[in-house]
XYZ file of N, CA and C in Angstrom:
603
model
N 15.695 10.812 -62.904
C 14.733 11.109 -63.293
C 14.867 11.565 -61.754
N 14.957 10.773 -60.472
C 14.487 10.558 -59.163
C 15.415 11.380 -58.711
N 17.057 11.743 -59.291
C 17.989 13.052 -58.405
C 17.376 14.402 -59.077
N 16.431 14.171 -58.980
C 15.673 15.230 -59.719
C 14.863 16.565 -58.021
N 14.191 15.269 -57.763
C 13.237 15.307 -56.605
C 14.347 15.472 -55.583
N 14.163 16.670 -54.995
C 14.750 17.503 -53.269
C 14.210 16.922 -52.330
N 15.369 15.551 -52.140
C 14.795 14.833 -50.737
C 14.829 15.068 -49.410
N 13.579 15.772 -49.103
C 13.154 16.408 -48.174
C 11.473 14.341 -46.988
N 11.179 15.241 -46.255
C 10.642 14.328 -45.274
C 9.114 14.172 -46.873
N 8.612 15.532 -46.399
C 7.042 16.440 -47.855
C 7.577 15.310 -48.686
N 8.185 14.898 -50.337
C 8.772 14.832 -50.951
C 8.695 13.207 -50.928
N 9.560 12.503 -49.826
C 9.394 10.962 -49.774
C 7.953 10.848 -49.123
N 7.093 11.477 -48.453
C 5.750 11.137 -48.585
C 4.712 10.636 -50.197
N 4.998 12.388 -50.664
C 4.823 12.124 -52.026
C 5.612 11.133 -53.250
N 6.101 11.363 -52.140
C 7.115 9.445 -53.879
C 5.499 8.569 -53.135
N 6.193 8.101 -52.035
C 5.236 6.669 -51.516
C 3.798 6.797 -51.317
N 2.993 7.643 -51.552
C 1.305 7.991 -51.815
C 2.050 7.198 -53.253
N 2.059 8.306 -54.656
C 2.126 8.211 -55.635
C 2.611 6.830 -56.008
N 3.484 5.492 -55.569
C 3.623 4.218 -55.845
C 3.002 3.767 -55.445
N 2.413 4.150 -54.614
C 0.961 3.376 -53.744
C -0.426 3.453 -54.655
N -0.416 4.286 -55.295
C -1.875 5.181 -56.261
C -0.609 3.768 -57.803
N -0.006 4.344 -58.176
C 0.369 3.616 -59.698
C 0.418 1.818 -59.024
N 0.084 0.861 -57.918
C 0.005 0.260 -57.724
C -0.956 -0.335 -57.730
N -2.067 0.417 -57.649
C -3.346 -0.173 -57.013
C -3.982 -0.487 -58.120
N -3.101 0.857 -59.492
C -3.814 1.557 -61.053
C -3.459 0.012 -60.872
N -2.108 -0.827 -61.513
C -1.544 -1.075 -61.764
C -2.545 -2.611 -62.134
N -2.758 -3.239 -60.548
C -3.387 -3.841 -60.526
C -5.125 -4.300 -60.719
N -5.914 -2.709 -60.810
C -7.171 -2.696 -61.225
C -6.603 -3.276 -62.625
N -5.792 -2.543 -63.011
C -6.105 -2.129 -64.545
C -5.610 -4.193 -65.585
N -4.560 -4.412 -64.577
C -4.734 -6.512 -64.680
C -5.533 -6.646 -64.822
N -6.317 -6.535 -64.015
C -7.521 -7.495 -63.431
C -8.282 -6.889 -64.627
N -9.367 -5.821 -64.616
C -9.351 -5.390 -66.241
C -9.281 -6.064 -67.163
N -8.059 -6.097 -67.998
C -7.308 -6.498 -68.871
C -8.334 -8.294 -69.387
N -7.426 -8.907 -68.025
C -7.610 -10.084 -67.636
C -9.660 -10.968 -67.470
N -10.653 -10.114 -67.338
C -11.808 -10.310 -67.468
C -11.980 -9.821 -68.795
N -10.991 -8.425 -70.160
C -11.503 -8.674 -71.003
C -11.272 -9.440 -72.263
N -10.392 -10.117 -71.662
C -9.660 -11.204 -72.371
C -10.057 -12.567 -72.575
N -10.608 -12.750 -70.404
C -11.767 -14.716 -70.921
C -12.993 -13.772 -71.719
N -13.831 -12.857 -71.805
C -14.799 -12.216 -72.565
C -13.775 -12.217 -73.831
N -13.381 -12.366 -74.384
C -12.886 -12.298 -75.461
C -13.309 -13.126 -76.120
N -12.710 -14.124 -75.440
C -12.007 -16.476 -75.995
C -13.423 -16.900 -76.433
N -15.015 -16.413 -74.164
C -15.999 -16.943 -74.945
C -17.161 -16.664 -76.434
N -16.098 -14.936 -76.638
C -16.640 -15.108 -78.133
C -15.984 -14.916 -79.121
N -15.365 -15.718 -78.918
C -14.450 -16.925 -79.881
C -14.817 -17.535 -80.164
N -15.035 -18.680 -79.146
C -15.409 -19.625 -79.623
C -17.040 -19.542 -80.271
N -17.519 -18.894 -79.211
C -18.363 -18.870 -80.334
C -19.764 -18.308 -81.266
N -18.170 -17.013 -81.519
C -18.342 -17.021 -83.064
C -18.032 -18.064 -84.004
N -16.805 -19.467 -83.697
C -16.508 -20.175 -84.879
C -17.637 -21.211 -84.542
N -18.190 -21.922 -83.499
C -20.001 -22.672 -84.019
C -21.256 -21.903 -83.980
N -21.121 -20.900 -84.800
C -22.024 -20.211 -85.025
C -21.207 -19.650 -86.416
N -20.226 -19.721 -87.157
C -20.222 -20.036 -88.190
C -20.387 -20.417 -89.412
N -20.072 -22.801 -87.998
C -19.942 -23.234 -88.759
C -21.584 -23.161 -88.973
N -22.318 -23.675 -88.377
C -23.488 -23.235 -88.380
C -24.254 -22.391 -89.544
N -23.602 -21.993 -90.237
C -23.813 -20.577 -90.905
C -23.931 -21.500 -91.901
N -22.244 -22.456 -92.394
C -21.405 -22.957 -93.389
C -22.526 -24.889 -92.954
N -22.949 -24.462 -92.572
C -23.508 -26.214 -93.062
C -25.195 -25.425 -92.951
N -26.387 -24.548 -92.533
C -27.198 -24.207 -93.451
C -27.110 -23.530 -95.074
N -26.464 -23.340 -94.678
C -25.295 -22.563 -96.363
C -25.810 -23.879 -96.963
N -24.842 -24.541 -97.071
C -25.121 -25.412 -97.777
C -26.148 -26.416 -97.471
N -27.699 -26.834 -97.237
C -28.628 -27.303 -97.013
C -29.416 -25.638 -97.830
N -29.503 -24.908 -97.896
C -30.657 -23.852 -98.877
C -29.696 -23.682 -99.935
N -28.752 -24.324 -99.820
C -27.715 -23.954 -101.864
C -28.349 -24.804 -103.331
N -29.131 -25.990 -101.488
C -28.743 -27.675 -102.192
C -30.287 -27.665 -102.271
N -30.889 -27.304 -101.953
C -32.929 -26.587 -102.351
C -32.526 -25.949 -103.271
N -32.362 -24.651 -103.541
C -32.089 -23.476 -104.582
C -31.996 -24.283 -105.591
N -30.560 -25.661 -105.844
C -30.328 -25.446 -106.927
C -31.592 -27.078 -107.854
N -32.389 -26.753 -106.593
C -32.991 -27.776 -106.655
C -34.590 -27.276 -107.440
N -34.347 -26.210 -106.918
C -35.760 -24.855 -107.280
C -34.727 -24.992 -108.569
N -33.691 -24.729 -109.034
C -33.204 -23.989 -110.026
C -33.567 -24.584 -111.195
N -33.077 -26.365 -111.475
C -33.437 -27.428 -112.195
C -34.948 -27.149 -112.591
N -35.751 -27.601 -111.646
C -37.413 -28.172 -111.352
C -38.083 -27.088 -111.469
N -38.118 -25.560 -111.106
C -38.546 -25.149 -112.112
C -38.144 -23.638 -113.247
N -36.834 -23.394 -112.954
C -35.733 -21.848 -114.205
C -35.553 -21.145 -113.017
N -34.362 -20.754 -113.694
C -33.510 -19.351 -113.340
C -34.435 -17.968 -113.181
N -35.775 -18.453 -114.247
C -36.348 -17.076 -114.301
C -36.699 -17.293 -113.435
N -37.295 -18.445 -112.982
C -38.738 -18.320 -112.579
C -38.441 -17.857 -111.145
N -37.653 -18.239 -110.712
C -37.271 -18.031 -108.988
C -36.150 -16.799 -109.192
N -35.443 -15.936 -110.247
C -35.596 -14.618 -109.951
C -36.655 -14.557 -109.935
N -38.152 -14.456 -110.737
C -39.307 -13.117 -111.239
C -39.712 -13.458 -109.052
N -39.492 -14.947 -108.267
C -40.289 -14.624 -106.995
C -39.258 -13.816 -106.488
N -37.368 -13.810 -106.285
C -36.609 -13.724 -105.648
C -37.701 -11.862 -104.879
N -37.001 -11.932 -106.417
C -37.810 -9.881 -106.856
C -38.966 -9.808 -105.952
N -40.378 -10.593 -105.854
C -41.121 -10.196 -104.974
C -41.375 -10.439 -103.404
N -39.921 -10.853 -103.114
C -39.722 -11.306 -101.731
C -39.851 -10.499 -101.155
N -40.560 -9.261 -100.478
C -40.272 -7.893 -100.274
C -39.364 -8.197 -97.693
N -38.671 -7.230 -98.425
C -37.633 -7.102 -97.635
C -37.645 -7.120 -96.128
N -37.344 -7.277 -95.489
C -37.308 -7.875 -93.677
C -36.678 -7.349 -93.259
N -36.891 -6.418 -92.320
C -35.081 -5.578 -91.846
C -35.577 -4.873 -90.070
N -36.727 -6.428 -89.211
C -36.963 -6.161 -88.280
C -35.692 -6.890 -87.104
N -34.886 -5.571 -87.193
C -34.333 -5.679 -85.775
C -33.932 -4.184 -85.445
N -32.351 -4.482 -84.103
C -32.597 -2.948 -83.112
C -31.047 -3.799 -83.084
N -30.072 -2.457 -83.089
C -28.945 -2.340 -82.786
C -28.690 -1.223 -80.965
N -29.034 -2.286 -79.650
C -28.340 -1.617 -78.717
C -26.933 -2.311 -78.505
N -26.748 -1.170 -76.492
C -25.559 -1.101 -76.301
C -25.746 -1.646 -75.605
N -24.408 -2.866 -74.309
C -24.333 -2.797 -73.937
C -22.661 -2.380 -72.806
N -22.649 -2.640 -71.481
C -21.534 -2.280 -71.458
C -20.548 -3.623 -70.302
N -18.947 -4.060 -70.466
C -18.589 -4.771 -69.953
C -17.634 -4.140 -70.310
N -16.901 -4.092 -68.690
C -15.873 -3.312 -68.187
C -15.891 -1.832 -68.292
N -16.426 -1.716 -68.728
C -16.743 -0.026 -69.426
C -16.394 -0.251 -70.995
N -16.649 -1.177 -72.018
C -16.881 -1.256 -73.202
C -17.878 -1.473 -73.394
N -18.678 -0.869 -74.753
C -19.848 -0.525 -75.322
C -19.512 -1.185 -76.474
N -20.760 -2.462 -75.886
C -20.923 -3.869 -76.988
C -21.773 -3.827 -77.609
N -22.194 -4.028 -79.104
C -23.288 -3.590 -80.016
C -24.312 -5.441 -79.126
N -25.559 -5.163 -78.964
C -26.092 -6.477 -78.848
C -27.516 -6.037 -80.028
N -27.682 -7.644 -80.862
C -28.860 -6.500 -82.116
C -29.455 -7.962 -81.292
N -30.898 -6.683 -81.479
C -32.600 -7.168 -80.833
C -33.213 -7.341 -82.124
N -33.500 -9.316 -82.153
C -34.728 -9.696 -83.352
C -35.310 -10.259 -82.850
N -36.236 -10.615 -83.505
C -37.607 -11.216 -83.136
C -37.975 -12.399 -84.428
N -37.755 -13.432 -84.454
C -37.451 -14.723 -85.288
C -39.192 -15.005 -85.896
N -39.232 -14.872 -87.029
C -40.603 -15.115 -87.282
C -40.793 -15.636 -88.068
N -42.803 -16.689 -88.603
C -42.484 -17.697 -89.182
C -42.228 -17.086 -90.459
N -41.387 -17.758 -91.883
C -42.074 -18.227 -92.885
C -44.056 -17.340 -93.696
N -44.039 -16.773 -94.124
C -44.985 -16.400 -94.527
C -45.136 -16.064 -96.061
N -45.128 -16.742 -97.559
C -44.636 -16.829 -98.587
C -45.347 -15.946 -99.579
N -44.907 -15.357 -99.831
C -45.236 -13.841 -100.610
C -45.270 -14.137 -102.146
N -45.570 -15.557 -102.092
C -45.915 -16.683 -103.485
C -47.000 -17.704 -103.479
N -47.413 -17.209 -104.681
C -48.722 -18.970 -104.774
C -47.911 -20.098 -105.156
N -48.738 -21.084 -105.112
C -48.547 -22.913 -104.815
C -48.089 -22.962 -106.153
N -49.409 -22.433 -106.888
C -49.475 -23.272 -108.341
C -48.072 -23.150 -109.366
N -47.144 -22.521 -109.175
C -45.969 -23.330 -110.108
C -44.485 -23.132 -108.946
N -44.852 -23.283 -107.829
C -44.195 -23.012 -106.949
C -43.593 -24.705 -106.333
N -42.436 -25.066 -106.005
C -42.475 -26.951 -105.413
C -42.442 -26.900 -104.027
N -41.649 -27.918 -103.149
C -41.671 -28.164 -101.016
C -39.856 -27.303 -101.343
N -39.267 -27.507 -102.853
C -37.377 -27.335 -102.308
C -37.299 -25.534 -102.028
N -38.603 -24.524 -102.605
C -38.569 -23.615 -102.780
C -38.823 -22.600 -101.003
N -39.990 -23.952 -101.017
C -39.961 -23.636 -99.225
C -38.958 -23.539 -98.155
N -38.563 -25.187 -98.947
C -36.961 -25.169 -97.992
C -36.027 -24.866 -98.287
N -35.351 -24.178 -99.107
C -34.338 -23.174 -99.181
C -35.246 -21.464 -98.686
N -36.201 -21.233 -99.172
C -36.530 -20.353 -98.050
C -36.417 -20.000 -96.640
N -37.081 -21.663 -96.511
C -36.774 -20.792 -94.452
C -35.103 -21.924 -94.297
N -34.428 -22.325 -94.855
C -32.814 -22.428 -94.466
C -32.058 -20.525 -94.878
N -32.701 -20.235 -96.339
C -31.695 -18.382 -96.271
C -32.271 -17.880 -95.271
N -34.065 -18.035 -94.549
C -34.136 -16.877 -93.547
C -32.955 -17.424 -91.779
N -32.546 -18.745 -91.744
C -32.141 -19.020 -90.860
C -31.047 -17.851 -90.611
N -30.531 -17.784 -91.951
C -28.830 -17.696 -92.364
C -29.105 -16.133 -91.880
N -29.994 -16.152 -91.362
C -30.180 -14.106 -92.455
C -30.176 -14.399 -90.901
N -30.901 -14.879 -90.184
C -30.458 -14.731 -88.199
C -29.649 -15.076 -87.217
N -29.627 -15.925 -88.470
C -27.276 -16.536 -87.859
C -26.243 -15.503 -88.028
N -26.391 -13.885 -89.085
C -25.317 -13.213 -89.586
C -25.751 -12.780 -88.791
N -26.734 -12.308 -87.987
C -27.113 -10.870 -87.144
C -26.249 -11.536 -85.633
N -26.047 -12.546 -85.356
C -25.146 -13.143 -84.385
C -23.397 -13.202 -84.168
N -23.941 -13.971 -85.609
C -22.034 -12.738 -85.980
C -21.342 -11.832 -85.675
N -22.474 -11.181 -86.231
C -21.938 -9.462 -86.875
C -22.154 -9.011 -85.663
N -23.043 -9.384 -84.387
C -22.919 -8.815 -83.100
C -21.374 -9.184 -82.138
N -21.769 -10.702 -82.123
C -20.367 -11.824 -81.952
C -18.612 -10.033 -82.352
N -19.060 -10.893 -83.376
C -16.953 -9.840 -84.291
C -17.127 -9.190 -84.110
N -18.982 -8.020 -83.983
C -18.188 -6.895 -83.821
C -17.803 -6.548 -81.613
N -17.957 -7.215 -81.576
C -17.874 -7.414 -80.265
C -16.268 -7.623 -79.469
N -15.872 -8.190 -80.625
C -14.294 -8.799 -80.590
C -14.115 -7.743 -80.815
N -14.164 -6.874 -81.583
C -12.779 -5.930 -81.907
C -13.001 -4.915 -80.740
N -14.413 -4.851 -80.656
C -14.734 -3.224 -79.600
C -13.221 -3.892 -78.509
N -13.289 -5.754 -77.985
C -12.665 -6.265 -77.206
C -11.678 -5.742 -76.987
N -11.090 -6.075 -77.893
C -10.365 -6.432 -78.506
C -9.117 -5.224 -79.201
N -9.830 -4.186 -79.050
C -8.877 -2.416 -78.664
C -9.369 -2.163 -77.284
N -9.390 -2.701 -76.576
C -9.935 -2.361 -75.423
C -9.027 -2.996 -74.641
N -8.229 -4.071 -74.374
C -7.470 -4.909 -74.615
C -6.159 -4.348 -74.194
N -5.667 -3.899 -76.250
C -4.974 -3.389 -76.219
C -4.330 -2.136 -74.972
N -5.394 -1.463 -75.409
C -5.291 0.511 -74.081
C -4.955 -0.213 -73.600
N -5.769 -1.153 -72.857
C -5.493 -1.393 -71.344
C -3.762 -2.130 -71.084
N -3.550 -2.445 -72.248
C -2.016 -3.262 -71.860
C -1.056 -1.950 -72.080
N -1.065 -1.857 -73.321
C -0.224 -0.079 -73.117
C -0.363 0.636 -71.418
N -1.452 0.564 -70.895
C -1.007 1.540 -69.524
C -0.920 0.709 -68.220
N -1.251 -0.542 -68.488
C -0.475 -1.751 -67.731
C 1.138 -1.532 -68.032
N 2.074 -1.892 -68.800
C 2.978 -1.423 -69.482
C 3.953 -0.583 -69.197
N 3.190 0.892 -68.881
C 3.607 2.281 -68.380
C 3.643 1.927 -66.528
N 2.636 1.233 -66.750
C 2.558 1.481 -65.349
C 3.569 0.645 -65.081
N 3.852 -0.633 -65.546
C 4.651 -1.945 -65.006
C 6.374 -0.965 -65.228
N 6.265 -0.920 -65.896
C 8.594 -0.036 -66.508
C 8.975 0.600 -66.450
N 7.064 1.976 -66.297
C 7.511 3.357 -66.482
C 7.710 4.260 -64.987
N 6.652 3.920 -64.543
C 5.215 4.636 -63.409
C 6.381 4.250 -62.629
N 5.938 2.573 -61.598
C 6.445 1.983 -61.297
C 7.776 2.011 -60.722
N 8.655 1.472 -62.133
C 10.212 2.199 -60.760
C 10.486 2.881 -60.950
N 9.785 4.413 -61.496
C 10.589 5.585 -61.337
C 10.046 6.318 -59.269
N 8.913 5.560 -59.645
C 8.580 6.585 -57.776
C 8.843 5.463 -57.238
N 9.487 4.357 -57.628
C 10.511 2.805 -56.633
C 11.808 4.049 -56.153
N 12.174 4.003 -57.832
C 13.544 5.126 -57.043
C 13.727 6.689 -56.870
N 12.358 6.576 -56.735
C 12.370 7.594 -56.005
C 13.018 8.405 -54.300
N 11.817 7.309 -53.971
C 11.568 6.801 -52.536
C 12.582 5.860 -52.508
N 13.474 5.308 -52.885
C 14.704 4.533 -52.316
C 16.450 5.763 -51.739
N 15.485 6.977 -53.690
C 16.204 7.894 -53.198
C 16.862 8.931 -51.862
N 15.498 8.877 -51.841
C 15.013 10.310 -50.599
C 15.658 9.614 -49.184
N 14.950 8.355 -49.656
C 15.068 7.621 -48.026
C 16.463 7.456 -48.031
N 16.860 7.363 -48.430
C 19.351 6.591 -49.093
C 19.872 8.277 -48.933
N 19.876 9.341 -48.917
C 19.954 11.152 -48.678
C 19.209 10.847 -46.968
N 18.227 11.213 -46.391
C 17.506 11.143 -45.265
C 18.210 10.474 -44.788
N 18.798 8.453 -44.341
C 19.567 8.663 -43.623
C 20.777 8.707 -43.205
N 21.274 8.865 -44.430
C 22.806 9.592 -44.679
C 22.705 10.782 -43.537
N 22.248 11.511 -43.979
C 21.726 13.565 -43.244
C 21.430 12.825 -41.699
N 20.758 12.082 -41.686
C 20.002 11.001 -39.953
C 21.790 11.132 -38.999
N 22.973 9.967 -40.390
C 24.277 9.195 -39.474
C 25.239 10.616 -39.567
N 24.844 11.619 -40.672
C 25.442 12.656 -40.026
C 25.517 13.586 -38.877
N 23.970 14.267 -38.680
C 23.625 14.520 -37.297
C 23.621 13.886 -36.298
N 24.223 12.496 -36.443
C 24.138 11.314 -35.240
C 25.546 11.507 -34.467
N 26.291 11.625 -35.311
C 27.527 12.004 -35.381
C 28.818 13.041 -34.860
N 27.778 14.182 -35.918
C 27.407 15.356 -35.519
C 27.192 15.535 -33.857
N 26.517 15.724 -33.130
C 25.257 15.149 -31.663
C 26.747 14.849 -30.734
N 26.884 13.894 -31.289
C 28.068 12.672 -30.361
C 29.599 13.358 -30.078
N 30.110 14.543 -31.452
C 31.314 14.797 -31.723
C 31.283 15.747 -30.410
N 29.605 17.005 -30.547
C 29.468 17.866 -29.397
C 29.861 17.674 -28.303
N 28.956 16.212 -28.656
C 28.709 16.296 -26.003
C 30.257 15.465 -26.058
N 31.176 14.570 -27.089
C 33.102 14.643 -26.255
C 33.434 16.339 -26.153
């Protein structure tokens, strides 16, 4: 590839400038990749913690629900569940991490206001409702974290491809060009020097 370039001083300047630019680009992309990997690893640890909380809370919620089903009957519990209004008060915002748009779920935790009467219900139903509400908020958190991990992983993959292209293709090509042009120019200088010597003699 380097041999296709005319060995002139202007081409040597251009090749050196391109080499310097490629090296700076590689350094910046390498830093970006490291920051993204660090950010992703933090989120992976956070995701594990939230998932563990979800499993623990679900265990408690299902245990309370089982008690309610036994004491009140499944049919009555299903009727009460259908009467509970949908609560979807959340907003999805975006924040930028090294140029990557990361989703953020914005929500406000509100206390449970029972939509059922206390006459034919028991405290286990309140406990189950409370635990499932906690699970809902944890689900928001885990959805946000897992989405962020996915987007960061995609960006890391893209950055990795670019750094590889610079490191293994662009930089070696420009280094080869610079060396080839320098060698040819040095050889010409030597020939000119010997020619001048002969002319002087």
